[in-house]
Amino acid sequence: MSKKHPIISVTGSSGAGTTTIKNTFDQIFRREGIKAVSIEGDAFHRFDRAAMKAELTRRTEAGDHTFSHFSIDANELETLEGVFRSYAETGTGRTRHYIHDDREAAVRGTPPGTFTEWAEFAPDSDLLFYEGLHGAVKSDGIDIAGLADLKIGVVPVINLEWIQKIHRDKASRGYSTEAVTDVILRRMHAYVHVICPQFTHTDINFQRVPVVDTSNPFIARWIPTHDESLVVIRFRNPRGIDFPYLTSMMQGSWMSRANSIVIPGPKLDLAMQLILTPMILRMISESKRA
């Protein structure tokens, strides 16, 4: 952690909705005139698409049915930790981009399924923003969580998370339901042992809970809307959080525990703006004083 060069980390699994949360952060940065450098968790995968496919085949033939992008050894987390440490100490670092599809390929000039070259961060940034799978990992000699100043967990209840992933992968990647189900099953071991423990270290968790039937996510025809959801917001340290103010500003919200509030789904963006904006401004103020 570094007051002079703060780091914000948003972490959640594939299909959790971290990209939507990133859009809210981008709005805050733009409105408040904050210069942020952003890095994506996908940039720190150890393998490109072709190499990952070959590695999956090799592991499966060797009897390992748990290896996936969620796994520690499928990612260069030592490199990610080094980027966090470099930025915290000097405000510098480097990243690259993983190219997911033809649209990104046209923008970056690199084929889908490959990485761009590493590039240095733009100078004189106010903070570093990370969004991905492993932003609060603390295991196997790696302590990424300890280097981030503000850690946000995005954690829909698991059936909703699966519905979101199935619909996204079918729509944007052309996968069948069966193919996505195979991916989910392969990822379960690392989901339990790598992804879930991170939410113990996050400062704030946003968990969307549908209030419609999601009992069989593999046959769901549509994703529950925000109107059909509640969001549980949990603060690891509730000291200093003005809960009466927050509940008064969001009609239909209430406190469910001493460190948690529940809000209607459509109020998520407003809740993030109300909660995160003062936190970010405080970080920037302390950074400038440092």
Coordinates of C-alpha atoms in Angstrom, one line a residue:
M1 CA 0.0 0.0 0.0
S2 CA 1.2 3.5 -0.8
K3 CA -0.4 6.8 0.1
K4 CA 1.6 8.6 -2.6
H5 CA 0.7 6.1 -5.4
P6 CA -2.7 4.5 -4.5
I7 CA -4.0 1.3 -6.1
I8 CA -7.7 0.3 -6.5
S9 CA -8.4 -3.4 -7.2
V10 CA -11.7 -4.7 -8.4
T11 CA -11.9 -8.5 -8.3
G12 CA -14.5 -11.1 -9.2
S13 CA -14.8 -14.2 -11.3
S14 CA -15.7 -14.5 -15.0
G15 CA -19.4 -13.5 -15.4
A16 CA -19.5 -11.7 -12.1
G17 CA -20.0 -8.2 -13.6
T18 CA -16.6 -6.6 -12.9
T19 CA -16.7 -4.8 -16.3
T20 CA -19.9 -3.1 -15.3
I21 CA -18.3 -1.9 -12.1
K22 CA -15.3 -0.6 -14.1
N23 CA -17.6 1.6 -16.1
T24 CA -18.8 3.2 -12.9
F25 CA -15.3 3.9 -11.8
D26 CA -14.5 5.4 -15.2
Q27 CA -17.5 7.7 -14.7
I28 CA -16.1 8.8 -11.3
F29 CA -12.6 9.3 -12.7
R30 CA -13.9 11.4 -15.6
R31 CA -16.2 13.5 -13.5
E32 CA -13.6 14.2 -10.8
G33 CA -10.7 14.8 -13.3
I34 CA -8.7 11.9 -12.0
K35 CA -6.0 10.5 -14.2
A36 CA -6.0 6.7 -13.7
V37 CA -4.0 4.0 -15.4
S38 CA -5.9 0.8 -15.9
I39 CA -4.7 -2.8 -16.1
E40 CA -6.7 -5.9 -16.8
G41 CA -6.3 -9.3 -15.2
D42 CA -6.4 -11.0 -18.6
A43 CA -3.1 -9.3 -19.4
F44 CA -1.4 -11.5 -16.8
H45 CA -2.5 -14.9 -18.1
R46 CA 0.5 -17.1 -18.6
F47 CA -0.7 -18.5 -21.9
D48 CA -2.2 -17.1 -25.1
R49 CA -5.3 -18.9 -26.5
A50 CA -3.5 -21.5 -28.5
A51 CA -1.0 -22.3 -25.8
M52 CA -3.7 -22.5 -23.2
K53 CA -5.6 -25.0 -25.3
A54 CA -2.5 -27.1 -25.6
E55 CA -1.8 -26.9 -21.9
L56 CA -5.4 -27.9 -21.1
T57 CA -5.1 -30.9 -23.3
R58 CA -1.8 -31.9 -21.7
R59 CA -3.2 -31.5 -18.2
T60 CA -6.3 -33.4 -19.0
E61 CA -4.4 -36.3 -20.4
A62 CA -2.3 -36.3 -17.2
G63 CA -5.5 -36.6 -15.2
D64 CA -5.8 -32.9 -14.1
H65 CA -9.3 -31.8 -14.6
T66 CA -9.1 -28.6 -12.5
F67 CA -6.7 -26.4 -14.5
S68 CA -8.2 -23.2 -15.8
H69 CA -7.7 -19.5 -16.1
F70 CA -8.7 -19.2 -12.4
S71 CA -5.7 -21.3 -11.3
I72 CA -2.7 -19.7 -9.8
D73 CA -0.3 -21.4 -12.1
A74 CA -2.3 -20.3 -15.2
N75 CA -1.3 -16.7 -14.5
E76 CA 1.8 -14.6 -14.0
L77 CA 0.8 -13.4 -10.6
E78 CA 4.4 -12.8 -9.6
T79 CA 4.5 -10.3 -12.5
L80 CA 1.2 -8.7 -11.4
E81 CA 2.5 -8.4 -7.8
G82 CA 5.6 -6.8 -9.2
V83 CA 3.5 -4.2 -11.2
F84 CA 1.5 -3.4 -8.0
R85 CA 4.7 -3.0 -6.0
S86 CA 6.4 -0.9 -8.7
Y87 CA 3.5 1.4 -8.9
A88 CA 3.1 1.8 -5.1
E89 CA 6.8 2.7 -4.8
T90 CA 7.4 4.8 -7.9
G91 CA 4.1 5.4 -9.7
T92 CA 5.5 3.5 -12.7
G93 CA 4.8 0.1 -14.2
R94 CA 3.9 -1.7 -17.4
T95 CA 1.0 -3.8 -18.8
R96 CA -0.2 -5.4 -22.0
H97 CA -3.6 -6.4 -23.5
Y98 CA -5.1 -9.7 -24.2
I99 CA -7.1 -9.6 -27.5
H100 CA -10.4 -11.3 -27.0
D101 CA -12.1 -10.9 -30.4
D102 CA -12.0 -9.3 -33.9
R103 CA -13.2 -5.9 -32.7
E104 CA -10.3 -5.7 -30.2
A105 CA -7.9 -7.0 -32.8
A106 CA -8.9 -4.2 -35.2
V107 CA -8.1 -1.6 -32.5
R108 CA -4.9 -3.1 -31.2
G109 CA -3.5 -4.6 -34.5
T110 CA -2.9 -8.0 -32.9
P111 CA -4.7 -11.3 -33.7
P112 CA -7.5 -12.5 -31.4
G113 CA -6.2 -14.9 -28.7
T114 CA -2.8 -13.2 -28.4
F115 CA -1.2 -10.5 -26.3
T116 CA 0.0 -7.1 -27.3
E117 CA 3.6 -6.1 -26.4
W118 CA 4.3 -4.8 -22.9
A119 CA 4.1 -1.0 -22.6
E120 CA 5.0 1.4 -19.9
F121 CA 2.3 3.3 -18.0
A122 CA 1.5 6.9 -19.0
P123 CA 3.4 9.2 -16.7
D124 CA 2.0 11.4 -13.9
S125 CA -1.1 9.3 -13.1
D126 CA -3.1 9.8 -9.9
L127 CA -3.8 6.1 -9.3
L128 CA -3.7 2.6 -10.6
F129 CA -6.9 0.7 -11.3
Y130 CA -7.0 -3.1 -11.7
E131 CA -10.0 -5.2 -12.8
G132 CA -9.8 -9.0 -13.0
L133 CA -9.7 -12.4 -11.4
H134 CA -6.9 -12.1 -8.9
G135 CA -6.8 -8.6 -7.5
A136 CA -6.9 -9.7 -3.8
V137 CA -5.0 -13.0 -3.9
K138 CA -3.0 -13.8 -0.8
S139 CA -1.4 -17.3 -1.0
D140 CA 1.6 -19.3 -2.1
G141 CA 4.0 -16.5 -1.2
I142 CA 2.0 -14.0 -3.2
D143 CA 0.4 -11.0 -1.5
I144 CA -1.4 -8.9 -4.1
A145 CA -4.1 -8.0 -1.5
G146 CA -1.5 -6.3 0.7
L147 CA -0.4 -3.9 -2.0
A148 CA -3.9 -2.6 -2.9
D149 CA -5.3 0.4 -1.0
L150 CA -8.9 -0.2 -1.9
K151 CA -10.2 -3.7 -2.8
I152 CA -13.7 -4.2 -4.2
G153 CA -15.3 -7.6 -4.6
V154 CA -18.0 -8.2 -7.1
V155 CA -19.8 -11.4 -6.1
P156 CA -23.2 -12.3 -7.4
V157 CA -24.8 -15.4 -5.9
I158 CA -23.4 -18.3 -7.8
N159 CA -26.4 -19.3 -9.8
L160 CA -26.7 -15.7 -11.1
E161 CA -23.0 -15.7 -11.9
W162 CA -23.3 -18.8 -13.9
I163 CA -26.4 -17.5 -15.8
Q164 CA -24.4 -14.3 -16.7
K165 CA -21.4 -16.3 -17.9
I166 CA -23.5 -18.8 -19.9
H167 CA -25.4 -16.0 -21.7
R168 CA -22.2 -13.9 -22.3
D169 CA -20.2 -16.8 -23.7
K170 CA -23.0 -18.0 -25.9
A171 CA -23.7 -14.6 -27.3
S172 CA -20.2 -13.2 -27.7
R173 CA -18.1 -16.3 -28.2
G174 CA -20.5 -18.7 -29.8
Y175 CA -20.2 -21.4 -27.1
S176 CA -22.9 -24.0 -26.5
T177 CA -24.5 -24.4 -23.1
E178 CA -22.7 -27.7 -22.7
A179 CA -19.3 -26.1 -23.5
V180 CA -19.8 -23.4 -21.0
T181 CA -20.9 -25.9 -18.4
D182 CA -17.7 -27.9 -19.0
V183 CA -15.7 -24.7 -18.3
I184 CA -17.6 -24.0 -15.1
L185 CA -17.0 -27.5 -13.8
R186 CA -13.3 -27.3 -14.6
R187 CA -13.0 -24.0 -12.8
M188 CA -14.8 -25.1 -9.6
H189 CA -11.7 -26.2 -7.7
A190 CA -9.9 -22.9 -8.2
Y191 CA -13.1 -21.0 -7.7
V192 CA -13.3 -22.5 -4.2
H193 CA -9.6 -22.3 -3.4
V194 CA -8.5 -19.2 -5.2
I195 CA -11.4 -16.9 -6.1
C196 CA -13.6 -17.1 -2.9
P197 CA -10.8 -16.5 -0.4
Q198 CA -10.1 -13.1 -1.9
F199 CA -13.4 -11.8 -0.7
T200 CA -12.2 -12.1 2.9
H201 CA -9.6 -9.5 2.0
T202 CA -11.7 -7.1 0.0
D203 CA -12.8 -3.8 1.7
I204 CA -16.3 -3.7 0.1
N205 CA -18.2 -6.5 -1.5
F206 CA -21.2 -5.9 -3.9
Q207 CA -23.3 -9.1 -4.1
R208 CA -26.3 -9.1 -6.5
V209 CA -29.1 -11.4 -5.4
P210 CA -32.0 -12.2 -7.8
V211 CA -35.5 -12.4 -6.4
V212 CA -36.7 -14.6 -9.2
D213 CA -36.2 -18.3 -9.7
T214 CA -32.6 -19.1 -10.7
S215 CA -32.7 -22.7 -9.4
N216 CA -31.5 -24.2 -12.7
P217 CA -29.1 -21.6 -14.3
F218 CA -28.3 -23.9 -17.2
I219 CA -31.8 -23.6 -18.7
A220 CA -32.4 -19.9 -17.8
R221 CA -33.6 -18.0 -20.9
W222 CA -32.6 -14.6 -19.7
I223 CA -30.5 -12.9 -17.1
P224 CA -32.5 -11.5 -14.1
T225 CA -32.7 -7.7 -14.5
H226 CA -31.6 -5.2 -11.9
D227 CA -35.3 -4.6 -11.2
E228 CA -35.5 -8.3 -10.3
S229 CA -32.5 -8.1 -7.9
L230 CA -31.3 -6.8 -4.6
V231 CA -27.7 -5.9 -3.9
V232 CA -26.0 -6.7 -0.6
I233 CA -23.1 -4.3 0.2
R234 CA -20.7 -5.5 2.9
F235 CA -18.0 -3.3 4.5
R236 CA -15.1 -5.1 6.0
N237 CA -14.5 -2.2 8.4
P238 CA -17.8 -0.3 8.9
R239 CA -16.2 2.4 11.0
G240 CA -16.7 5.8 9.5
I241 CA -19.5 4.6 7.1
D242 CA -22.5 6.9 7.4
F243 CA -25.2 4.2 7.1
P244 CA -28.2 6.5 8.0
Y245 CA -27.1 8.8 5.1
L246 CA -26.7 6.0 2.6
T247 CA -30.1 4.4 3.5
S248 CA -31.8 7.8 3.3
M249 CA -30.4 8.5 -0.1
M250 CA -31.5 5.2 -1.6
Q251 CA -35.2 4.5 -1.2
G252 CA -36.0 1.0 -0.3
S253 CA -32.6 0.2 1.3
W254 CA -32.0 -1.1 4.8
M255 CA -29.3 -2.4 7.1
S256 CA -29.2 -6.2 7.3
R257 CA -26.2 -6.4 9.7
A258 CA -24.0 -3.9 11.5
N259 CA -21.6 -3.9 8.5
S260 CA -24.1 -4.5 5.6
I261 CA -26.8 -2.7 3.7
V262 CA -29.3 -4.0 1.2
I263 CA -30.4 -1.9 -1.8
P264 CA -32.7 -2.3 -4.7
G265 CA -30.9 -3.5 -7.8
P266 CA -31.4 -0.4 -9.9
K267 CA -29.7 1.7 -7.1
L268 CA -26.3 0.0 -7.6
D269 CA -24.7 2.7 -9.7
L270 CA -26.0 5.4 -7.3
A271 CA -24.7 3.4 -4.3
M272 CA -21.3 3.0 -5.8
Q273 CA -21.1 6.7 -6.6
L274 CA -22.1 7.7 -3.1
I275 CA -19.8 5.2 -1.4
L276 CA -16.7 5.2 -3.6
T277 CA -16.4 8.9 -4.7
P278 CA -15.5 10.2 -1.3
M279 CA -13.1 7.3 -0.7
I280 CA -11.4 7.9 -4.0
L281 CA -11.1 11.7 -3.4
R282 CA -9.7 11.0 0.0
M283 CA -7.0 8.7 -1.5
I284 CA -6.1 11.4 -4.1
S285 CA -6.0 14.1 -1.4
E286 CA -3.6 12.0 0.8
S287 CA -1.6 11.2 -2.3
K288 CA -1.0 14.8 -3.1
R289 CA -0.1 15.6 0.5
A290 CA 2.4 12.7 0.5

